[in-house]
Amino acid sequence: MDTIVITGGNVLHGEVRISGAKNSALPILASTILGGEECVINNVPQVVDVVTMGKLLRLLGAQVEHEGNRAVVRAGVIHSTQAPYELVKTMRASVLVLGPLLARWGEATVSLPGGCAIGSRPVNIHLAGLTKLGAEVSVEHGYIRARSRRLKGALIYCDVPTVTGTENLMMAACLAQGTTTIENAAKEPEIVDLADFLTKRGAKIAGAGSDIITIEGVRELRGSDHEVIPDRIEAGTYLVAGAMTKGAVVVNGCRPDHLEPVLAKLLETGVTIKVEKEAVHLDASKINRLKAVDVRTLPSPGFPTDMQAQMAALMAVAEGTSVITETVFESRFMHVEELRRMGANIRVEGNRLVITGCERLTGAPVMASDLRASAGLILAGLCADGVTEVLRVYHLDRGYERLEEKLQTLGAAIERRKA
């Protein structure tokens, strides 16, 4: 396993370009199997999860070609409707083929998902929704098995707004007979991006981005080109890096409207932010200490849970005491013990972190437990005295494209040491 090694203390400055959103590319790639014509997806990030999705689509029978940040998918013939444990265990988003396979081919067998160890994320809402659409659904020997001659539109209420659940049900409803309404739907920008792609292919979707999505089923979907939206979590990560090192960074190729909750909290810390159409300028060079702020993670349009670990690292060096409340996932505080190894003053109270900032962290060997924890530990290393070694960075490679290289362009003393 590779190790990321950081020598802290460098002030970051310069410009960095944001890659396509992993959490948008994955459902879009999964949705290509809803039709047989060629789909060309641009701005696809070159990360491990995208590679895994490509392997899964090929296993099902689709032709998938990757050319840099461009993916071409032809799903005219599918010779398998089973997503095996060997692939699904490594990436939770593999469950997104469940709805498309069932809708187009009438059956699907998908392993119960794995992925990052950030608490239980059950798929019961996916299964209840597919049952409402007329599918026969069971869970046997660790696999979800679903069958239906043709799905039929229905009213589906989600007990909680689930992103992958909303995406799975929206994709399945595209080929259902009649109209489907999803209430209490998730509102993340990635859902809007998926809906935009499906609409280009002939789907009839209204309300994506709101808590009520309506889908009028059609017989088939055609092929289309599409460009994946920029990754708002990657953009937020580099902005926090600039703030923590008291630097001045420009994040290019982003969607500032997707970053509003993060920008609002960063402004509270005392940094200066200038927003352009596709760029955000952050300047923390003129402040002595960042101010502590309270953060509460919420489903979109609230503060994203995927930025919680990065904000915890930021608050560890801010002046004062902050409270970070995690409302989306339980067990998403495994980075805390590692931050403590670096001198952070953090205590856990149920679903809250109480953080009293210190002036400097100290470098230490730390171990990443999940994708965003990896990023949080690297950010902590950027402003720590001495050397920090982040182990198990295969988590990082699931969702960040060339993170250490991009940080190097901003002046960070960071390198990857191959195992």
C-alpha positions as CSV (number, residue, x, y, z in Angstrom):
1,M,0.0,0.0,0.0
2,D,1.3,3.5,-0.9
3,T,2.0,6.1,1.7
4,I,1.6,9.9,1.4
5,V,4.4,11.8,3.1
6,I,3.9,15.5,3.9
7,T,6.4,17.9,5.4
8,G,4.3,20.6,6.9
9,G,4.7,24.4,7.1
10,N,4.5,25.4,3.4
11,V,2.1,28.2,2.6
12,L,-0.1,27.2,-0.4
13,H,-0.5,29.6,-3.2
14,G,-1.5,29.4,-6.9
15,E,-4.2,27.9,-9.0
16,V,-5.7,24.4,-9.2
17,R,-8.2,22.9,-11.6
18,I,-11.1,20.7,-10.3
19,S,-11.8,17.3,-11.8
20,G,-15.3,15.9,-12.6
21,A,-17.4,14.8,-9.7
22,K,-16.9,11.1,-8.8
23,N,-20.4,11.0,-7.1
24,S,-21.9,12.2,-10.4
25,A,-19.9,10.1,-12.8
26,L,-20.7,6.9,-11.1
27,P,-24.5,7.0,-11.4
28,I,-24.2,8.4,-14.9
29,L,-22.0,5.5,-15.9
30,A,-24.4,3.1,-14.3
31,S,-27.4,4.6,-16.1
32,T,-25.8,4.0,-19.5
33,I,-27.2,0.4,-19.4
34,L,-30.7,1.8,-19.6
35,G,-30.3,1.9,-23.4
36,G,-28.2,0.3,-26.1
37,E,-26.9,3.3,-28.0
38,E,-23.5,4.9,-27.5
39,C,-23.0,7.3,-24.6
40,V,-20.0,9.6,-24.5
41,I,-19.3,10.9,-21.0
42,N,-16.7,13.7,-20.6
43,N,-14.9,15.2,-17.6
44,V,-14.9,11.7,-15.9
45,P,-12.3,11.7,-13.1
46,Q,-9.5,9.2,-13.3
47,V,-10.1,7.6,-9.9
48,V,-10.3,4.0,-8.6
49,D,-14.1,4.0,-8.2
50,V,-14.6,5.0,-11.8
51,V,-12.3,2.1,-12.9
52,T,-14.3,-0.2,-10.7
53,M,-17.6,0.9,-12.3
54,G,-16.0,0.3,-15.7
55,K,-15.1,-3.2,-14.7
56,L,-18.6,-3.9,-13.5
57,L,-20.2,-2.6,-16.7
58,R,-17.9,-4.8,-18.7
59,L,-18.7,-7.8,-16.6
60,L,-22.4,-7.2,-17.4
61,G,-21.6,-7.1,-21.1
62,A,-21.3,-3.4,-21.9
63,Q,-18.4,-2.1,-24.0
64,V,-16.5,0.5,-22.1
65,E,-13.6,2.6,-23.4
66,H,-11.6,5.1,-21.3
67,E,-9.6,7.8,-23.0
68,G,-8.2,10.1,-20.3
69,N,-11.2,11.9,-18.8
70,R,-13.6,10.6,-21.5
71,A,-15.6,7.4,-21.3
72,V,-17.5,5.8,-24.1
73,V,-20.1,3.2,-23.2
74,R,-22.2,0.9,-25.5
75,A,-24.7,-1.3,-23.7
76,G,-26.5,-2.8,-26.7
77,V,-26.1,-6.3,-25.3
78,I,-26.0,-7.3,-21.7
79,H,-25.2,-11.0,-21.1
80,S,-25.3,-10.9,-17.3
81,T,-27.6,-9.2,-14.8
82,Q,-25.5,-10.0,-11.7
83,A,-23.2,-7.6,-9.9
84,P,-20.9,-9.9,-7.8
85,Y,-19.7,-9.5,-4.3
86,E,-16.0,-9.3,-5.4
87,L,-16.7,-5.9,-7.1
88,V,-19.5,-4.5,-5.0
89,K,-17.7,-5.0,-1.7
90,T,-15.1,-2.5,-2.8
91,M,-17.5,0.3,-3.9
92,R,-20.9,1.0,-2.5
93,A,-22.0,2.8,-5.6
94,S,-22.1,-0.5,-7.5
95,V,-25.6,-0.9,-6.1
96,L,-26.6,1.8,-8.7
97,V,-26.8,-0.9,-11.4
98,L,-29.8,-2.4,-9.6
99,G,-32.4,0.0,-10.9
100,P,-31.2,0.1,-14.5
101,L,-30.8,-3.7,-14.9
102,L,-34.2,-4.3,-13.4
103,A,-35.9,-1.6,-15.6
104,R,-34.4,-2.7,-18.9
105,W,-33.8,-6.4,-18.5
106,G,-36.5,-7.4,-16.0
107,E,-34.2,-8.8,-13.4
108,A,-31.1,-8.0,-11.3
109,T,-29.0,-9.8,-8.8
110,V,-26.7,-7.4,-6.9
111,S,-24.5,-8.0,-3.9
112,L,-25.3,-6.0,-0.8
113,P,-22.9,-3.1,-1.0
114,G,-19.6,-2.4,0.9
115,G,-17.3,0.6,0.5
116,C,-16.0,3.0,3.2
117,A,-16.4,2.1,6.8
118,I,-18.5,5.1,7.9
119,G,-21.4,3.4,9.5
120,S,-24.4,1.6,8.3
121,R,-25.9,2.8,5.1
122,P,-28.8,0.4,4.4
123,V,-30.4,0.0,1.0
124,N,-33.9,-0.6,2.4
125,I,-35.2,2.5,0.8
126,H,-34.0,1.3,-2.6
127,L,-35.8,-2.0,-2.1
128,A,-39.0,-0.5,-0.8
129,G,-39.2,1.8,-3.7
130,L,-38.6,-0.9,-6.3
131,T,-41.3,-3.0,-4.6
132,K,-43.7,0.0,-5.0
133,L,-42.8,0.0,-8.7
134,G,-44.0,-3.6,-8.9
135,A,-40.8,-5.6,-8.5
136,E,-40.5,-8.8,-6.6
137,V,-37.6,-8.1,-4.3
138,S,-35.8,-10.4,-1.9
139,V,-32.4,-10.6,0.0
140,E,-30.8,-14.0,-0.1
141,H,-27.3,-15.1,0.9
142,G,-26.0,-11.5,0.8
143,Y,-27.6,-10.7,-2.6
144,I,-30.5,-8.5,-3.6
145,R,-32.6,-10.3,-6.1
146,A,-35.3,-8.3,-8.1
147,R,-37.6,-9.3,-10.9
148,S,-40.4,-7.6,-12.9
149,R,-41.8,-7.9,-16.4
150,R,-42.2,-4.2,-16.6
151,L,-42.1,-1.7,-13.7
152,K,-45.2,0.5,-13.2
153,G,-45.2,4.0,-12.0
154,A,-46.0,4.7,-8.4
155,L,-45.9,7.2,-5.6
156,I,-42.7,6.6,-3.5
157,Y,-42.0,8.3,-0.2
158,C,-38.4,8.1,1.1
159,D,-38.2,7.9,4.9
160,V,-34.9,9.8,4.7
161,P,-33.5,11.7,1.7
162,T,-31.0,9.2,0.3
163,V,-28.8,10.1,-2.6
164,T,-28.1,6.6,-4.1
165,G,-31.7,5.6,-3.3
166,T,-33.1,8.6,-5.2
167,E,-30.8,7.9,-8.1
168,N,-31.6,4.2,-8.3
169,L,-35.3,4.8,-8.2
170,M,-35.2,7.7,-10.7
171,M,-33.3,5.5,-13.1
172,A,-35.7,2.6,-12.7
173,A,-38.7,4.8,-13.2
174,C,-37.4,6.1,-16.5
175,L,-38.5,2.9,-18.2
176,A,-41.5,2.2,-16.0
177,Q,-45.1,2.3,-17.4
178,G,-46.8,5.4,-16.2
179,T,-45.8,8.2,-13.8
180,T,-43.6,7.9,-10.8
181,T,-43.4,10.5,-8.0
182,I,-40.5,10.4,-5.5
183,E,-41.3,12.4,-2.4
184,N,-38.6,13.5,0.1
185,A,-36.1,12.9,-2.6
186,A,-32.4,13.9,-2.1
187,K,-31.5,17.3,-3.6
188,E,-27.8,17.0,-4.2
189,P,-26.3,18.6,-7.4
190,E,-25.2,15.1,-8.5
191,I,-28.9,14.0,-8.8
192,V,-29.6,17.0,-11.0
193,D,-26.6,16.1,-13.2
194,L,-27.9,12.5,-13.6
195,A,-31.4,13.8,-14.4
196,D,-29.9,16.2,-17.0
197,F,-28.1,13.2,-18.7
198,L,-31.2,11.0,-18.6
199,T,-33.3,13.9,-20.1
200,K,-30.8,14.2,-23.0
201,R,-31.4,10.5,-23.7
202,G,-35.2,11.0,-23.8
203,A,-36.3,10.5,-20.2
204,K,-39.1,12.8,-18.9
205,I,-38.0,14.0,-15.5
206,A,-39.2,17.1,-13.6
207,G,-38.2,18.4,-10.2
208,A,-34.7,17.1,-9.8
209,G,-33.0,19.3,-7.2
210,S,-36.2,19.6,-5.2
211,D,-37.7,17.2,-2.7
212,I,-40.3,16.0,-5.2
213,I,-39.2,14.4,-8.5
214,T,-41.7,13.3,-11.1
215,I,-40.7,10.8,-13.9
216,E,-43.0,9.9,-16.8
217,G,-41.8,6.5,-18.1
218,V,-40.8,6.0,-21.7
219,R,-40.2,2.8,-23.7
220,E,-36.5,3.3,-24.4
221,L,-33.6,5.7,-24.0
222,R,-31.2,6.8,-26.8
223,G,-27.5,7.6,-26.6
224,S,-26.1,11.0,-25.8
225,D,-23.0,13.0,-24.9
226,H,-22.6,14.6,-21.5
227,E,-20.1,16.5,-19.4
228,V,-19.9,15.6,-15.7
229,I,-20.2,18.5,-13.3
230,P,-17.1,19.6,-11.3
231,D,-16.5,17.9,-7.9
232,R,-17.7,20.2,-5.2
233,I,-16.0,18.1,-2.5
234,E,-12.6,18.2,-4.2
235,A,-13.0,22.0,-4.6
236,G,-13.9,22.4,-0.9
237,T,-10.9,20.3,0.1
238,Y,-8.4,22.6,-1.8
239,L,-10.1,25.7,-0.3
240,V,-9.7,24.3,3.2
241,A,-6.1,23.5,2.4
242,G,-5.5,27.1,1.4
243,A,-7.2,28.4,4.6
244,M,-5.3,26.0,6.9
245,T,-1.9,27.0,5.5
246,K,-2.8,30.7,5.5
247,G,-2.3,30.8,1.8
248,A,-4.0,32.2,-1.2
249,V,-5.4,29.7,-3.7
250,V,-7.7,29.9,-6.8
251,V,-9.9,26.9,-7.5
252,N,-10.7,26.9,-11.2
253,G,-13.3,24.9,-13.2
254,C,-15.7,24.7,-10.2
255,R,-19.4,25.5,-9.6
256,P,-19.5,28.1,-6.9
257,D,-23.2,27.7,-6.5
258,H,-22.6,24.1,-5.4
259,L,-20.1,25.3,-2.8
260,E,-22.3,27.8,-0.9
261,P,-22.5,26.0,2.5
262,V,-18.8,25.5,2.5
263,L,-18.0,29.0,1.4
264,A,-20.3,30.4,4.1
265,K,-18.4,28.5,6.8
266,L,-15.0,29.5,5.5
267,L,-16.0,33.1,5.5
268,E,-16.9,32.8,9.1
269,T,-13.3,31.7,9.9
270,G,-12.1,35.1,8.6
271,V,-10.7,34.3,5.2
272,T,-11.5,36.5,2.2
273,I,-13.4,34.9,-0.7
274,K,-14.0,36.2,-4.2
275,V,-16.4,34.2,-6.4
276,E,-16.3,34.2,-10.2
277,K,-18.5,32.3,-12.7
278,E,-16.3,29.1,-12.6
279,A,-13.7,30.0,-10.0
280,V,-13.3,30.7,-6.3
281,H,-10.4,32.8,-4.9
282,L,-9.5,32.3,-1.2
283,D,-7.1,34.4,0.6
284,A,-6.0,33.6,4.2
285,S,-2.7,35.3,4.1
286,K,-3.6,38.4,6.0
287,I,-5.1,36.8,9.1
288,N,-3.2,35.6,12.2
289,R,-5.5,32.8,13.3
290,L,-8.6,31.4,11.8
291,K,-11.7,31.7,13.9
292,A,-13.5,28.6,15.3
293,V,-17.0,28.0,13.8
294,D,-19.7,25.5,14.5
295,V,-20.7,23.1,11.7
296,R,-23.7,20.9,11.3
297,T,-23.8,18.4,8.5
298,L,-27.1,18.0,6.6
299,P,-28.4,16.7,3.4
300,S,-28.2,19.1,0.5
301,P,-28.5,22.1,0.5
302,G,-26.9,21.9,3.9
303,F,-23.2,21.5,4.8
304,P,-22.0,18.3,3.1
305,T,-21.0,15.3,5.3
306,D,-18.2,14.7,2.8
307,M,-16.5,17.9,4.0
308,Q,-16.8,17.1,7.7
309,A,-13.3,15.5,8.2
310,Q,-11.7,18.4,6.3
311,M,-13.5,20.9,8.6
312,A,-12.4,19.0,11.7
313,A,-8.8,19.3,10.6
314,L,-9.4,23.1,10.0
315,M,-11.0,23.6,13.4
316,A,-8.1,21.8,15.0
317,V,-5.9,24.8,14.3
318,A,-8.5,27.5,14.6
319,E,-8.7,30.0,17.5
320,G,-11.4,29.0,20.0
321,T,-13.7,26.1,20.5
322,S,-16.0,24.7,17.8
323,V,-18.7,22.0,17.7
324,I,-19.1,19.8,14.6
325,T,-22.4,17.9,14.6
326,E,-22.7,14.9,12.2
327,T,-26.3,14.2,11.4
328,V,-26.0,12.2,8.1
329,F,-23.8,9.1,9.1
330,E,-22.9,7.5,12.3
331,S,-19.4,6.2,12.9
332,R,-17.9,9.0,10.8
333,F,-15.4,10.1,13.4
334,M,-12.7,7.5,12.9
335,H,-10.3,10.3,11.8
336,V,-10.5,11.8,15.3
337,E,-8.0,9.4,17.0
338,E,-5.5,10.0,14.2
339,L,-5.9,13.8,14.5
340,R,-5.3,13.4,18.2
341,R,-2.0,11.7,17.4
342,M,-1.0,14.9,15.7
343,G,-1.9,17.0,18.8
344,A,-5.4,18.0,18.0
345,N,-7.6,18.7,21.1
346,I,-10.9,16.9,20.2
347,R,-13.4,15.0,22.2
348,V,-16.4,13.0,20.9
349,E,-19.8,13.6,22.5
350,G,-22.3,11.3,20.7
351,N,-22.6,12.6,17.2
352,R,-20.7,15.8,18.0
353,L,-17.0,16.8,18.0
354,V,-15.9,19.4,20.4
355,I,-12.7,20.9,19.2
356,T,-10.4,23.4,20.9
357,G,-8.0,24.7,18.4
358,C,-4.2,24.7,18.9
359,E,-1.7,26.9,17.2
360,R,0.3,24.0,15.6
361,L,-0.2,20.3,15.0
362,T,2.8,18.0,15.0
363,G,3.6,15.5,12.3
364,A,3.0,11.8,13.0
365,P,2.3,8.5,11.2
366,V,-1.5,8.2,10.8
367,M,-3.8,5.8,9.2
368,A,-6.7,6.6,6.9
369,S,-10.0,4.9,7.6
370,D,-12.1,6.2,4.6
371,L,-12.0,8.5,1.6
372,R,-12.7,11.8,3.3
373,A,-10.7,11.0,6.4
374,S,-7.7,10.5,4.1
375,A,-8.2,14.0,2.8
376,G,-8.6,15.5,6.4
377,L,-5.4,13.9,7.6
378,I,-3.4,15.1,4.6
379,L,-4.7,18.7,5.2
380,A,-3.6,18.4,8.9
381,G,-0.2,17.3,7.7
382,L,0.1,20.4,5.5
383,C,0.1,22.7,8.5
384,A,1.8,20.4,11.1
385,D,5.4,20.8,12.3
386,G,7.6,18.0,10.9
387,V,6.7,15.0,8.8
388,T,3.3,13.3,8.6
389,E,2.9,9.9,7.0
390,V,-0.6,8.9,5.9
391,L,-1.0,5.2,5.5
392,R,-3.7,3.2,3.6
393,V,-4.2,5.9,1.0
394,Y,-6.0,3.5,-1.3
395,H,-9.1,5.1,0.2
396,L,-7.9,8.5,-1.1
397,D,-7.4,7.1,-4.6
398,R,-11.1,6.1,-4.8
399,G,-12.2,9.7,-5.0
400,Y,-9.4,12.2,-5.6
401,E,-7.6,12.5,-8.9
402,R,-3.9,13.2,-8.4
403,L,-4.4,14.9,-5.1
404,E,-0.7,15.0,-4.2
405,E,0.3,16.3,-7.6
406,K,-2.2,19.1,-7.5
407,L,-1.1,20.1,-4.0
408,Q,2.5,20.1,-5.2
409,T,1.6,22.7,-7.8
410,L,0.3,24.9,-5.0
411,G,3.6,24.6,-3.2
412,A,3.0,21.7,-0.7
413,A,5.9,19.5,0.3
414,I,4.1,16.2,-0.4
415,E,5.0,13.0,-2.1
416,R,3.7,9.5,-2.7
417,R,5.9,6.6,-1.7
418,K,5.1,3.4,-3.5
419,A,4.7,0.3,-1.5
